[in-house]
Amino acid sequence: MPHEQYQTVREVADRLKVAEATVRHWIRARDLRAIDIGKGWRIADADLEAFLMRHETAPRMPEADTASLR
């Protein structure tokens, strides 16, 4: 955690193409882990990655398997 990178609610919303209110809802619902540091919520890259993995519909196929689909 000492070298963890953090993003603001706005940065996460922009990255995921959703409203900031949606990201705040995920935080309030405890679906997305965040840290309140006074000026607003901060989301660690590792926590965002875990959130996205929990919401996948299917695991990502390895590169070797996707090449055969082309």
PQR file with spaces between the fields and no chain letter, atoms N, CA, C, O and H, PARSE charges and radii, in Angstrom:
ATOM       1  N    MET     1       0.792   -1.208    0.000 -0.4000 1.5000
ATOM       2  CA   MET     1       0.000    0.000    0.000 -0.0000 2.0000
ATOM       3  C    MET     1       0.836    1.275    0.000  0.5500 1.7000
ATOM       4  O    MET     1       0.301    2.317   -0.379 -0.5500 1.4000
ATOM       5  N    PRO     2       2.097    1.274    0.393 -0.5600 1.5000
ATOM       6  CA   PRO     2       2.854    2.516    0.423  0.2800 2.0000
ATOM       7  C    PRO     2       3.000    3.187   -0.946  0.5500 1.7000
ATOM       8  O    PRO     2       3.081    4.413   -1.024 -0.5500 1.4000
ATOM       9  N    HIS     3       3.035    2.409   -2.012 -0.4000 1.5000
ATOM      10  CA   HIS     3       3.228    2.985   -3.345 -0.0000 2.0000
ATOM      11  C    HIS     3       1.967    2.876   -4.184  0.5500 1.7000
ATOM      12  O    HIS     3       2.024    2.917   -5.413 -0.5500 1.4000
ATOM      13  H    HIS     3       2.970    1.413   -1.949  0.4000 1.0000
ATOM      14  N    GLU     4       0.832    2.738   -3.520 -0.4000 1.5000
ATOM      15  CA   GLU     4      -0.463    2.606   -4.191 -0.0000 2.0000
ATOM      16  C    GLU     4      -0.811    3.916   -4.894  0.5500 1.7000
ATOM      17  O    GLU     4      -0.523    4.997   -4.380 -0.5500 1.4000
ATOM      18  H    GLU     4       0.786    2.705   -2.521  0.4000 1.0000
ATOM      19  N    GLN     5      -1.426    3.815   -6.061 -0.4000 1.5000
ATOM      20  CA   GLN     5      -1.914    4.978   -6.785 -0.0000 2.0000
ATOM      21  C    GLN     5      -3.404    5.132   -6.502  0.5500 1.7000
ATOM      22  O    GLN     5      -4.133    4.142   -6.446 -0.5500 1.4000
ATOM      23  H    GLN     5      -1.659    2.936   -6.478  0.4000 1.0000
ATOM      24  N    TYR     6      -3.854    6.364   -6.324 -0.4000 1.5000
ATOM      25  CA   TYR     6      -5.250    6.641   -6.000 -0.0000 2.0000
ATOM      26  C    TYR     6      -5.867    7.552   -7.043  0.5500 1.7000
ATOM      27  O    TYR     6      -5.189    8.393   -7.634 -0.5500 1.4000
ATOM      28  H    TYR     6      -3.261    7.168   -6.369  0.4000 1.0000
ATOM      29  N    GLN     7      -7.162    7.374   -7.260 -0.4000 1.5000
ATOM      30  CA   GLN     7      -7.897    8.197   -8.200 -0.0000 2.0000
ATOM      31  C    GLN     7      -9.077    8.843   -7.482  0.5500 1.7000
ATOM      32  O    GLN     7      -9.583    8.312   -6.493 -0.5500 1.4000
ATOM      33  H    GLN     7      -7.712    6.691   -6.780  0.4000 1.0000
ATOM      34  N    THR     8      -9.502    9.980   -7.985 -0.4000 1.5000
ATOM      35  CA   THR     8     -10.679   10.643   -7.433 -0.0000 2.0000
ATOM      36  C    THR     8     -11.944   10.003   -8.001  0.5500 1.7000
ATOM      37  O    THR     8     -11.887    9.214   -8.945 -0.5500 1.4000
ATOM      38  H    THR     8      -9.091   10.412   -8.789  0.4000 1.0000
ATOM      39  N    VAL     9     -13.076   10.354   -7.415 -0.4000 1.5000
ATOM      40  CA   VAL     9     -14.359    9.880   -7.923 -0.0000 2.0000
ATOM      41  C    VAL     9     -14.527   10.316   -9.371  0.5500 1.7000
ATOM      42  O    VAL     9     -14.979    9.532  -10.206 -0.5500 1.4000
ATOM      43  H    VAL     9     -13.122   10.995   -6.649  0.4000 1.0000
ATOM      44  N    ARG    10     -14.171   11.545   -9.673 -0.4000 1.5000
ATOM      45  CA   ARG    10     -14.297   12.060  -11.044 -0.0000 2.0000
ATOM      46  C    ARG    10     -13.426   11.269  -12.015  0.5500 1.7000
ATOM      47  O    ARG    10     -13.869   10.938  -13.115 -0.5500 1.4000
ATOM      48  H    ARG    10     -13.804   12.181   -8.995  0.4000 1.0000
ATOM      49  N    GLU    11     -12.200   10.967  -11.620 -0.4000 1.5000
ATOM      50  CA   GLU    11     -11.308   10.205  -12.501 -0.0000 2.0000
ATOM      51  C    GLU    11     -11.853    8.804  -12.781  0.5500 1.7000
ATOM      52  O    GLU    11     -11.786    8.325  -13.913 -0.5500 1.4000
ATOM      53  H    GLU    11     -11.840   11.236  -10.727  0.4000 1.0000
ATOM      54  N    VAL    12     -12.389    8.153  -11.755 -0.4000 1.5000
ATOM      55  CA   VAL    12     -12.969    6.817  -11.939 -0.0000 2.0000
ATOM      56  C    VAL    12     -14.203    6.912  -12.831  0.5500 1.7000
ATOM      57  O    VAL    12     -14.381    6.095  -13.734 -0.5500 1.4000
ATOM      58  H    VAL    12     -12.444    8.543  -10.836  0.4000 1.0000
ATOM      59  N    ALA    13     -15.053    7.905  -12.584 -0.4000 1.5000
ATOM      60  CA   ALA    13     -16.253    8.084  -13.398 -0.0000 2.0000
ATOM      61  C    ALA    13     -15.887    8.319  -14.862  0.5500 1.7000
ATOM      62  O    ALA    13     -16.494    7.726  -15.754 -0.5500 1.4000
ATOM      63  H    ALA    13     -14.908    8.569  -11.850  0.4000 1.0000
ATOM      64  N    ASP    14     -14.915    9.167  -15.112 -0.4000 1.5000
ATOM      65  CA   ASP    14     -14.475    9.436  -16.482 -0.0000 2.0000
ATOM      66  C    ASP    14     -13.919    8.173  -17.133  0.5500 1.7000
ATOM      67  O    ASP    14     -14.214    7.879  -18.292 -0.5500 1.4000
ATOM      68  H    ASP    14     -14.422    9.649  -14.387  0.4000 1.0000
ATOM      69  N    ARG    15     -13.128    7.442  -16.390 -0.4000 1.5000
ATOM      70  CA   ARG    15     -12.512    6.220  -16.920 -0.0000 2.0000
ATOM      71  C    ARG    15     -13.560    5.172  -17.292  0.5500 1.7000
ATOM      72  O    ARG    15     -13.427    4.491  -18.309 -0.5500 1.4000
ATOM      73  H    ARG    15     -12.889    7.680  -15.449  0.4000 1.0000
ATOM      74  N    LEU    16     -14.608    5.045  -16.463 -0.4000 1.5000
ATOM      75  CA   LEU    16     -15.638    4.035  -16.694 -0.0000 2.0000
ATOM      76  C    LEU    16     -16.822    4.559  -17.503  0.5500 1.7000
ATOM      77  O    LEU    16     -17.745    3.809  -17.817 -0.5500 1.4000
ATOM      78  H    LEU    16     -14.716    5.599  -15.637  0.4000 1.0000
ATOM      79  N    LYS    17     -16.791    5.854  -17.839 -0.4000 1.5000
ATOM      80  CA   LYS    17     -17.864    6.486  -18.612 -0.0000 2.0000
ATOM      81  C    LYS    17     -19.216    6.372  -17.893  0.5500 1.7000
ATOM      82  O    LYS    17     -20.229    6.008  -18.491 -0.5500 1.4000
ATOM      83  H    LYS    17     -16.041    6.464  -17.583  0.4000 1.0000
ATOM      84  N    VAL    18     -19.198    6.693  -16.594 -0.4000 1.5000
ATOM      85  CA   VAL    18     -20.416    6.730  -15.785 -0.0000 2.0000
ATOM      86  C    VAL    18     -20.452    8.062  -15.048  0.5500 1.7000
ATOM      87  O    VAL    18     -19.469    8.803  -15.035 -0.5500 1.4000
ATOM      88  H    VAL    18     -18.375    6.988  -16.109  0.4000 1.0000
ATOM      89  N    ALA    19     -21.586    8.356  -14.440 -0.4000 1.5000
ATOM      90  CA   ALA    19     -21.718    9.593  -13.671 -0.0000 2.0000
ATOM      91  C    ALA    19     -20.971    9.478  -12.344  0.5500 1.7000
ATOM      92  O    ALA    19     -20.815    8.385  -11.799 -0.5500 1.4000
ATOM      93  H    ALA    19     -22.384    7.754  -14.451  0.4000 1.0000
ATOM      94  N    GLU    20     -20.516   10.610  -11.838 -0.4000 1.5000
ATOM      95  CA   GLU    20     -19.860   10.628  -10.526 -0.0000 2.0000
ATOM      96  C    GLU    20     -20.804   10.106   -9.450  0.5500 1.7000
ATOM      97  O    GLU    20     -20.367    9.445   -8.508 -0.5500 1.4000
ATOM      98  H    GLU    20     -20.643   11.498  -12.281  0.4000 1.0000
ATOM      99  N    ALA    21     -22.105   10.401   -9.584 -0.4000 1.5000
ATOM     100  CA   ALA    21     -23.092    9.921   -8.616 -0.0000 2.0000
ATOM     101  C    ALA    21     -23.124    8.391   -8.580  0.5500 1.7000
ATOM     102  O    ALA    21     -23.358    7.799   -7.526 -0.5500 1.4000
ATOM     103  H    ALA    21     -22.460   10.938  -10.349  0.4000 1.0000
ATOM     104  N    THR    22     -22.895    7.763   -9.709 -0.4000 1.5000
ATOM     105  CA   THR    22     -22.868    6.296   -9.769 -0.0000 2.0000
ATOM     106  C    THR    22     -21.697    5.756   -8.963  0.5500 1.7000
ATOM     107  O    THR    22     -21.848    4.796   -8.208 -0.5500 1.4000
ATOM     108  H    THR    22     -22.706    8.244  -10.565  0.4000 1.0000
ATOM     109  N    VAL    23     -20.539    6.368   -9.121 -0.4000 1.5000
ATOM     110  CA   VAL    23     -19.357    5.935   -8.364 -0.0000 2.0000
ATOM     111  C    VAL    23     -19.598    6.142   -6.875  0.5500 1.7000
ATOM     112  O    VAL    23     -19.264    5.272   -6.071 -0.5500 1.4000
ATOM     113  H    VAL    23     -20.416    7.148   -9.735  0.4000 1.0000
ATOM     114  N    ARG    24     -20.169    7.274   -6.498 -0.4000 1.5000
ATOM     115  CA   ARG    24     -20.471    7.522   -5.081 -0.0000 2.0000
ATOM     116  C    ARG    24     -21.485    6.505   -4.546  0.5500 1.7000
ATOM     117  O    ARG    24     -21.389    6.080   -3.395 -0.5500 1.4000
ATOM     118  H    ARG    24     -20.440    7.981   -7.151  0.4000 1.0000
ATOM     119  N    HIS    25     -22.444    6.121   -5.370 -0.4000 1.5000
ATOM     120  CA   HIS    25     -23.412    5.090   -4.971 -0.0000 2.0000
ATOM     121  C    HIS    25     -22.694    3.767   -4.686  0.5500 1.7000
ATOM     122  O    HIS    25     -22.971    3.117   -3.678 -0.5500 1.4000
ATOM     123  H    HIS    25     -22.523    6.466   -6.305  0.4000 1.0000
ATOM     124  N    TRP    26     -21.777    3.369   -5.564 -0.4000 1.5000
ATOM     125  CA   TRP    26     -21.007    2.136   -5.354 -0.0000 2.0000
ATOM     126  C    TRP    26     -20.235    2.203   -4.045  0.5500 1.7000
ATOM     127  O    TRP    26     -20.127    1.207   -3.330 -0.5500 1.4000
ATOM     128  H    TRP    26     -21.551    3.897   -6.382  0.4000 1.0000
ATOM     129  N    ILE    27     -19.694    3.385   -3.730 -0.4000 1.5000
ATOM     130  CA   ILE    27     -18.933    3.550   -2.481 -0.0000 2.0000
ATOM     131  C    ILE    27     -19.875    3.440   -1.278  0.5500 1.7000
ATOM     132  O    ILE    27     -19.580    2.713   -0.329 -0.5500 1.4000
ATOM     133  H    ILE    27     -19.782    4.194   -4.311  0.4000 1.0000
ATOM     134  N    ARG    28     -21.006    4.155   -1.308 -0.4000 1.5000
ATOM     135  CA   ARG    28     -21.968    4.095   -0.197 -0.0000 2.0000
ATOM     136  C    ARG    28     -22.520    2.692    0.008  0.5500 1.7000
ATOM     137  O    ARG    28     -22.774    2.279    1.140 -0.5500 1.4000
ATOM     138  H    ARG    28     -21.245    4.745   -2.079  0.4000 1.0000
ATOM     139  N    ALA    29     -22.708    1.956   -1.093 -0.4000 1.5000
ATOM     140  CA   ALA    29     -23.234    0.589   -1.022 -0.0000 2.0000
ATOM     141  C    ALA    29     -22.147   -0.405   -0.609  0.5500 1.7000
ATOM     142  O    ALA    29     -22.402   -1.602   -0.486 -0.5500 1.4000
ATOM     143  H    ALA    29     -22.502    2.291   -2.012  0.4000 1.0000
ATOM     144  N    ARG    30     -20.933    0.105   -0.397 -0.4000 1.5000
ATOM     145  CA   ARG    30     -19.779   -0.722   -0.021 -0.0000 2.0000
ATOM     146  C    ARG    30     -19.419   -1.750   -1.091  0.5500 1.7000
ATOM     147  O    ARG    30     -18.851   -2.801   -0.795 -0.5500 1.4000
ATOM     148  H    ARG    30     -20.725    1.079   -0.497  0.4000 1.0000
ATOM     149  N    ASP    31     -19.754   -1.432   -2.316 -0.4000 1.5000
ATOM     150  CA   ASP    31     -19.405   -2.289   -3.442 -0.0000 2.0000
ATOM     151  C    ASP    31     -18.014   -1.922   -3.973  0.5500 1.7000
ATOM     152  O    ASP    31     -17.286   -2.773   -4.483 -0.5500 1.4000
ATOM     153  H    ASP    31     -20.215   -0.578   -2.556  0.4000 1.0000
ATOM     154  N    LEU    32     -17.666   -0.655   -3.845 -0.4000 1.5000
ATOM     155  CA   LEU    32     -16.354   -0.162   -4.265 -0.0000 2.0000
ATOM     156  C    LEU    32     -15.667    0.429   -3.038  0.5500 1.7000
ATOM     157  O    LEU    32     -16.178    1.363   -2.420 -0.5500 1.4000
ATOM     158  H    LEU    32     -18.257    0.037   -3.430  0.4000 1.0000
ATOM     159  N    ARG    33     -14.517   -0.117   -2.694 -0.4000 1.5000
ATOM     160  CA   ARG    33     -13.772    0.356   -1.524 -0.0000 2.0000
ATOM     161  C    ARG    33     -13.134    1.705   -1.847  0.5500 1.7000
ATOM     162  O    ARG    33     -12.563    1.891   -2.922 -0.5500 1.4000
ATOM     163  H    ARG    33     -14.102   -0.876   -3.196  0.4000 1.0000
ATOM     164  N    ALA    34     -13.238    2.638   -0.912 -0.4000 1.5000
ATOM     165  CA   ALA    34     -12.658    3.967   -1.089 -0.0000 2.0000
ATOM     166  C    ALA    34     -12.205    4.502    0.257  0.5500 1.7000
ATOM     167  O    ALA    34     -12.601    4.002    1.310 -0.5500 1.4000
ATOM     168  H    ALA    34     -13.703    2.487   -0.039  0.4000 1.0000
ATOM     169  N    ILE    35     -11.370    5.524    0.203 -0.4000 1.5000
ATOM     170  CA   ILE    35     -10.820    6.144    1.402 -0.0000 2.0000
ATOM     171  C    ILE    35     -11.218    7.610    1.391  0.5500 1.7000
ATOM     172  O    ILE    35     -11.007    8.303    0.396 -0.5500 1.4000
ATOM     173  H    ILE    35     -11.048    5.930   -0.652  0.4000 1.0000
ATOM     174  N    ASP    36     -11.792    8.088    2.487 -0.4000 1.5000
ATOM     175  CA   ASP    36     -12.178    9.493    2.618 -0.0000 2.0000
ATOM     176  C    ASP    36     -11.016   10.228    3.273  0.5500 1.7000
ATOM     177  O    ASP    36     -10.711   10.010    4.446 -0.5500 1.4000
ATOM     178  H    ASP    36     -11.964    7.525    3.295  0.4000 1.0000
ATOM     179  N    ILE    37     -10.371   11.102    2.503 -0.4000 1.5000
ATOM     180  CA   ILE    37      -9.204   11.798    3.053 -0.0000 2.0000
ATOM     181  C    ILE    37      -9.466   13.287    3.264  0.5500 1.7000
ATOM     182  O    ILE    37      -8.525   14.080    3.294 -0.5500 1.4000
ATOM     183  H    ILE    37     -10.619   11.280    1.551  0.4000 1.0000
ATOM     184  N    GLY    38     -10.707   13.666    3.408 -0.4000 1.5000
ATOM     185  CA   GLY    38     -11.009   15.059    3.727 -0.0000 2.0000
ATOM     186  C    GLY    38     -11.525   15.848    2.550  0.5500 1.7000
ATOM     187  O    GLY    38     -12.589   16.461    2.638 -0.5500 1.4000
ATOM     188  H    GLY    38     -11.471   13.021    3.384  0.4000 1.0000
ATOM     189  N    LYS    39     -10.800   15.849    1.452 -0.4000 1.5000
ATOM     190  CA   LYS    39     -11.235   16.594    0.275 -0.0000 2.0000
ATOM     191  C    LYS    39     -12.087   15.735   -0.647  0.5500 1.7000
ATOM     192  O    LYS    39     -12.482   16.190   -1.721 -0.5500 1.4000
ATOM     193  H    LYS    39      -9.936   15.351    1.381  0.4000 1.0000
ATOM     194  N    GLY    40     -12.368   14.543   -0.261 -0.4000 1.5000
ATOM     195  CA   GLY    40     -13.186   13.662   -1.092 -0.0000 2.0000
ATOM     196  C    GLY    40     -12.664   12.243   -1.058  0.5500 1.7000
ATOM     197  O    GLY    40     -11.627   11.947   -0.464 -0.5500 1.4000
ATOM     198  H    GLY    40     -12.047   14.173    0.612  0.4000 1.0000
ATOM     199  N    TRP    41     -13.407   11.387   -1.704 -0.4000 1.5000
ATOM     200  CA   TRP    41     -13.051    9.978   -1.742 -0.0000 2.0000
ATOM     201  C    TRP    41     -11.895    9.738   -2.697  0.5500 1.7000
ATOM     202  O    TRP    41     -11.764   10.406   -3.723 -0.5500 1.4000
ATOM     203  H    TRP    41     -14.249   11.628   -2.187  0.4000 1.0000
ATOM     204  N    ARG    42     -11.061    8.770   -2.340 -0.4000 1.5000
ATOM     205  CA   ARG    42      -9.974    8.315   -3.210 -0.0000 2.0000
ATOM     206  C    ARG    42     -10.097    6.805   -3.349  0.5500 1.7000
ATOM     207  O    ARG    42     -10.352    6.097   -2.375 -0.5500 1.4000
ATOM     208  H    ARG    42     -11.168    8.227   -1.507  0.4000 1.0000
ATOM     209  N    ILE    43      -9.912    6.324   -4.567 -0.4000 1.5000
ATOM     210  CA   ILE    43     -10.048    4.899   -4.855 -0.0000 2.0000
ATOM     211  C    ILE    43      -8.687    4.384   -5.302  0.5500 1.7000
ATOM     212  O    ILE    43      -8.094    4.902   -6.249 -0.5500 1.4000
ATOM     213  H    ILE    43      -9.704    6.899   -5.358  0.4000 1.0000
ATOM     214  N    ALA    44      -8.202    3.364   -4.615 -0.4000 1.5000
ATOM     215  CA   ALA    44      -6.918    2.762   -4.972 -0.0000 2.0000
ATOM     216  C    ALA    44      -7.085    1.968   -6.265  0.5500 1.7000
ATOM     217  O    ALA    44      -8.137    1.376   -6.506 -0.5500 1.4000
ATOM     218  H    ALA    44      -8.683    2.944   -3.846  0.4000 1.0000
ATOM     219  N    ASP    45      -6.043    1.958   -7.090 -0.4000 1.5000
ATOM     220  CA   ASP    45      -6.078    1.194   -8.339 -0.0000 2.0000
ATOM     221  C    ASP    45      -6.413   -0.268   -8.079  0.5500 1.7000
ATOM     222  O    ASP    45      -7.183   -0.869   -8.828 -0.5500 1.4000
ATOM     223  H    ASP    45      -5.188    2.439   -6.894  0.4000 1.0000
ATOM     224  N    ALA    46      -5.843   -0.845   -7.026 -0.4000 1.5000
ATOM     225  CA   ALA    46      -6.095   -2.258   -6.704 -0.0000 2.0000
ATOM     226  C    ALA    46      -7.568   -2.478   -6.352  0.5500 1.7000
ATOM     227  O    ALA    46      -8.139   -3.507   -6.713 -0.5500 1.4000
ATOM     228  H    ALA    46      -5.218   -0.357   -6.417  0.4000 1.0000
ATOM     229  N    ASP    47      -8.188   -1.526   -5.654 -0.4000 1.5000
ATOM     230  CA   ASP    47      -9.597   -1.659   -5.291 -0.0000 2.0000
ATOM     231  C    ASP    47     -10.499   -1.518   -6.511  0.5500 1.7000
ATOM     232  O    ASP    47     -11.509   -2.214   -6.615 -0.5500 1.4000
ATOM     233  H    ASP    47      -7.724   -0.690   -5.361  0.4000 1.0000
ATOM     234  N    LEU    48     -10.150   -0.631   -7.429 -0.4000 1.5000
ATOM     235  CA   LEU    48     -10.929   -0.485   -8.656 -0.0000 2.0000
ATOM     236  C    LEU    48     -10.809   -1.756   -9.498  0.5500 1.7000
ATOM     237  O    LEU    48     -11.797   -2.228  -10.061 -0.5500 1.4000
ATOM     238  H    LEU    48      -9.330   -0.066   -7.344  0.4000 1.0000
ATOM     239  N    GLU    49      -9.614   -2.298   -9.579 -0.4000 1.5000
ATOM     240  CA   GLU    49      -9.412   -3.543  -10.337 -0.0000 2.0000
ATOM     241  C    GLU    49     -10.235   -4.685   -9.733  0.5500 1.7000
ATOM     242  O    GLU    49     -10.857   -5.454  -10.467 -0.5500 1.4000
ATOM     243  H    GLU    49      -8.812   -1.914   -9.122  0.4000 1.0000
ATOM     244  N    ALA    50     -10.241   -4.800   -8.409 -0.4000 1.5000
ATOM     245  CA   ALA    50     -11.026   -5.843   -7.742 -0.0000 2.0000
ATOM     246  C    ALA    50     -12.521   -5.649   -8.014  0.5500 1.7000
ATOM     247  O    ALA    50     -13.238   -6.619   -8.264 -0.5500 1.4000
ATOM     248  H    ALA    50      -9.735   -4.175   -7.813  0.4000 1.0000
ATOM     249  N    PHE    51     -12.987   -4.409   -7.965 -0.4000 1.5000
ATOM     250  CA   PHE    51     -14.383   -4.093   -8.257 -0.0000 2.0000
ATOM     251  C    PHE    51     -14.750   -4.527   -9.673  0.5500 1.7000
ATOM     252  O    PHE    51     -15.785   -5.157   -9.890 -0.5500 1.4000
ATOM     253  H    PHE    51     -12.405   -3.622   -7.762  0.4000 1.0000
ATOM     254  N    LEU    52     -13.900   -4.189  -10.625 -0.4000 1.5000
ATOM     255  CA   LEU    52     -14.172   -4.538  -12.022 -0.0000 2.0000
ATOM     256  C    LEU    52     -14.159   -6.049  -12.231  0.5500 1.7000
ATOM     257  O    LEU    52     -14.976   -6.574  -12.988 -0.5500 1.4000
ATOM     258  H    LEU    52     -13.059   -3.677  -10.450  0.4000 1.0000
ATOM     259  N    MET    53     -13.255   -6.743  -11.577 -0.4000 1.5000
ATOM     260  CA   MET    53     -13.190   -8.198  -11.710 -0.0000 2.0000
ATOM     261  C    MET    53     -14.446   -8.855  -11.135  0.5500 1.7000
ATOM     262  O    MET    53     -14.937   -9.840  -11.687 -0.5500 1.4000
ATOM     263  H    MET    53     -12.592   -6.316  -10.962  0.4000 1.0000
ATOM     264  N    ARG    54     -14.967   -8.317  -10.031 -0.4000 1.5000
ATOM     265  CA   ARG    54     -16.185   -8.873   -9.434 -0.0000 2.0000
ATOM     266  C    ARG    54     -17.397   -8.687  -10.338  0.5500 1.7000
ATOM     267  O    ARG    54     -18.376   -9.422  -10.216 -0.5500 1.4000
ATOM     268  H    ARG    54     -14.568   -7.517   -9.583  0.4000 1.0000
ATOM     269  N    HIS    55     -17.343   -7.718  -11.238 -0.4000 1.5000
ATOM     270  CA   HIS    55     -18.479   -7.415  -12.098 -0.0000 2.0000
ATOM     271  C    HIS    55     -18.310   -7.927  -13.525  0.5500 1.7000
ATOM     272  O    HIS    55     -19.099   -7.585  -14.406 -0.5500 1.4000
ATOM     273  H    HIS    55     -16.548   -7.120  -11.337  0.4000 1.0000
ATOM     274  N    GLU    56     -17.292   -8.740  -13.755 -0.4000 1.5000
ATOM     275  CA   GLU    56     -17.115   -9.346  -15.078 -0.0000 2.0000
ATOM     276  C    GLU    56     -18.222  -10.367  -15.333  0.5500 1.7000
ATOM     277  O    GLU    56     -18.679  -11.041  -14.410 -0.5500 1.4000
ATOM     278  H    GLU    56     -16.651   -9.018  -13.040  0.4000 1.0000
ATOM     279  N    THR    57     -18.642  -10.472  -16.574 -0.4000 1.5000
ATOM     280  CA   THR    57     -19.613  -11.503  -16.926 -0.0000 2.0000
ATOM     281  C    THR    57     -18.915  -12.832  -17.184  0.5500 1.7000
ATOM     282  O    THR    57     -19.497  -13.898  -16.984 -0.5500 1.4000
ATOM     283  H    THR    57     -18.271   -9.923  -17.323  0.4000 1.0000
ATOM     284  N    ALA    58     -17.670  -12.760  -17.629 -0.4000 1.5000
ATOM     285  CA   ALA    58     -16.881  -13.968  -17.875 -0.0000 2.0000
ATOM     286  C    ALA    58     -15.405  -13.592  -17.781  0.5500 1.7000
ATOM     287  O    ALA    58     -15.040  -12.453  -18.069 -0.5500 1.4000
ATOM     288  H    ALA    58     -17.198  -11.893  -17.792  0.4000 1.0000
ATOM     289  N    PRO    59     -14.555  -14.535  -17.383 -0.5600 1.5000
ATOM     290  CA   PRO    59     -13.128  -14.233  -17.326  0.2800 2.0000
ATOM     291  C    PRO    59     -12.587  -13.899  -18.718  0.5500 1.7000
ATOM     292  O    PRO    59     -13.090  -14.392  -19.727 -0.5500 1.4000
ATOM     293  N    ARG    60     -11.576  -13.072  -18.751 -0.4000 1.5000
ATOM     294  CA   ARG    60     -10.929  -12.702  -20.002 -0.0000 2.0000
ATOM     295  C    ARG    60     -10.143  -13.888  -20.531  0.5500 1.7000
ATOM     296  O    ARG    60      -9.457  -14.577  -19.776 -0.5500 1.4000
ATOM     297  H    ARG    60     -11.167  -12.671  -17.931  0.4000 1.0000
ATOM     298  N    MET    61     -10.246  -14.121  -21.834 -0.4000 1.5000
ATOM     299  CA   MET    61      -9.509  -15.232  -22.446 -0.0000 2.0000
ATOM     300  C    MET    61      -8.042  -14.849  -22.611  0.5500 1.7000
ATOM     301  O    MET    61      -7.744  -13.691  -22.903 -0.5500 1.4000
ATOM     302  H    MET    61     -10.803  -13.561  -22.447  0.4000 1.0000
ATOM     303  N    PRO    62      -7.117  -15.797  -22.432 -0.5600 1.5000
ATOM     304  CA   PRO    62      -5.694  -15.510  -22.667  0.2800 2.0000
ATOM     305  C    PRO    62      -5.472  -15.108  -24.123  0.5500 1.7000
ATOM     306  O    PRO    62      -6.241  -15.499  -25.001 -0.5500 1.4000
ATOM     307  N    GLU    63      -4.443  -14.342  -24.377 -0.4000 1.5000
ATOM     308  CA   GLU    63      -4.125  -13.848  -25.727 -0.0000 2.0000
ATOM     309  C    GLU    63      -4.022  -14.980  -26.744  0.5500 1.7000
ATOM     310  O    GLU    63      -4.484  -14.826  -27.874 -0.5500 1.4000
ATOM     311  H    GLU    63      -3.818  -14.023  -23.664  0.4000 1.0000
ATOM     312  N    ALA    64      -3.424  -16.116  -26.370 -0.4000 1.5000
ATOM     313  CA   ALA    64      -3.254  -17.231  -27.306 -0.0000 2.0000
ATOM     314  C    ALA    64      -4.608  -17.752  -27.783  0.5500 1.7000
ATOM     315  O    ALA    64      -4.748  -18.123  -28.948 -0.5500 1.4000
ATOM     316  H    ALA    64      -3.048  -16.241  -25.451  0.4000 1.0000
ATOM     317  N    ASP    65      -5.598  -17.785  -26.906 -0.4000 1.5000
ATOM     318  CA   ASP    65      -6.924  -18.273  -27.271 -0.0000 2.0000
ATOM     319  C    ASP    65      -7.666  -17.275  -28.156  0.5500 1.7000
ATOM     320  O    ASP    65      -8.422  -17.685  -29.037 -0.5500 1.4000
ATOM     321  H    ASP    65      -5.484  -17.484  -25.959  0.4000 1.0000
ATOM     322  N    THR    66      -7.469  -15.986  -27.943 -0.4000 1.5000
ATOM     323  CA   THR    66      -8.168  -14.989  -28.742 -0.0000 2.0000
ATOM     324  C    THR    66      -7.603  -14.911  -30.150  0.5500 1.7000
ATOM     325  O    THR    66      -8.322  -14.532  -31.075 -0.5500 1.4000
ATOM     326  H    THR    66      -6.855  -15.652  -27.228  0.4000 1.0000
ATOM     327  N    ALA    67      -6.335  -15.259  -30.341 -0.4000 1.5000
ATOM     328  CA   ALA    67      -5.727  -15.219  -31.684 -0.0000 2.0000
ATOM     329  C    ALA    67      -6.407  -16.230  -32.598  0.5500 1.7000
ATOM     330  O    ALA    67      -6.532  -15.976  -33.796 -0.5500 1.4000
ATOM     331  H    ALA    67      -5.750  -15.567  -29.590  0.4000 1.0000
ATOM     332  N    SER    68      -6.845  -17.353  -32.075 -0.4000 1.5000
ATOM     333  CA   SER    68      -7.494  -18.372  -32.909 -0.0000 2.0000
ATOM     334  C    SER    68      -8.889  -17.932  -33.362  0.5500 1.7000
ATOM     335  O    SER    68      -9.434  -18.498  -34.310 -0.5500 1.4000
ATOM     336  H    SER    68      -6.744  -17.559  -31.102  0.4000 1.0000
ATOM     337  N    LEU    69      -9.469  -16.934  -32.699 -0.4000 1.5000
ATOM     338  CA   LEU    69     -10.797  -16.454  -33.064 -0.0000 2.0000
ATOM     339  C    LEU    69     -10.765  -15.485  -34.229  0.5500 1.7000
ATOM     340  O    LEU    69     -11.812  -15.182  -34.801 -0.5500 1.4000
ATOM     341  H    LEU    69      -9.026  -16.474  -31.930  0.4000 1.0000
ATOM     342  N    ARG    70      -9.614  -14.998  -34.588 -0.4000 1.5000
ATOM     343  CA   ARG    70      -9.490  -13.969  -35.650 -0.0000 2.0000
ATOM     344  C    ARG    70      -9.530  -14.566  -37.017  0.5500 1.7000
ATOM     345  O    ARG    70      -9.439  -13.843  -38.009 -0.5500 1.4000
ATOM     346  H    ARG    70      -8.764  -15.243  -34.123  0.4000 1.0000
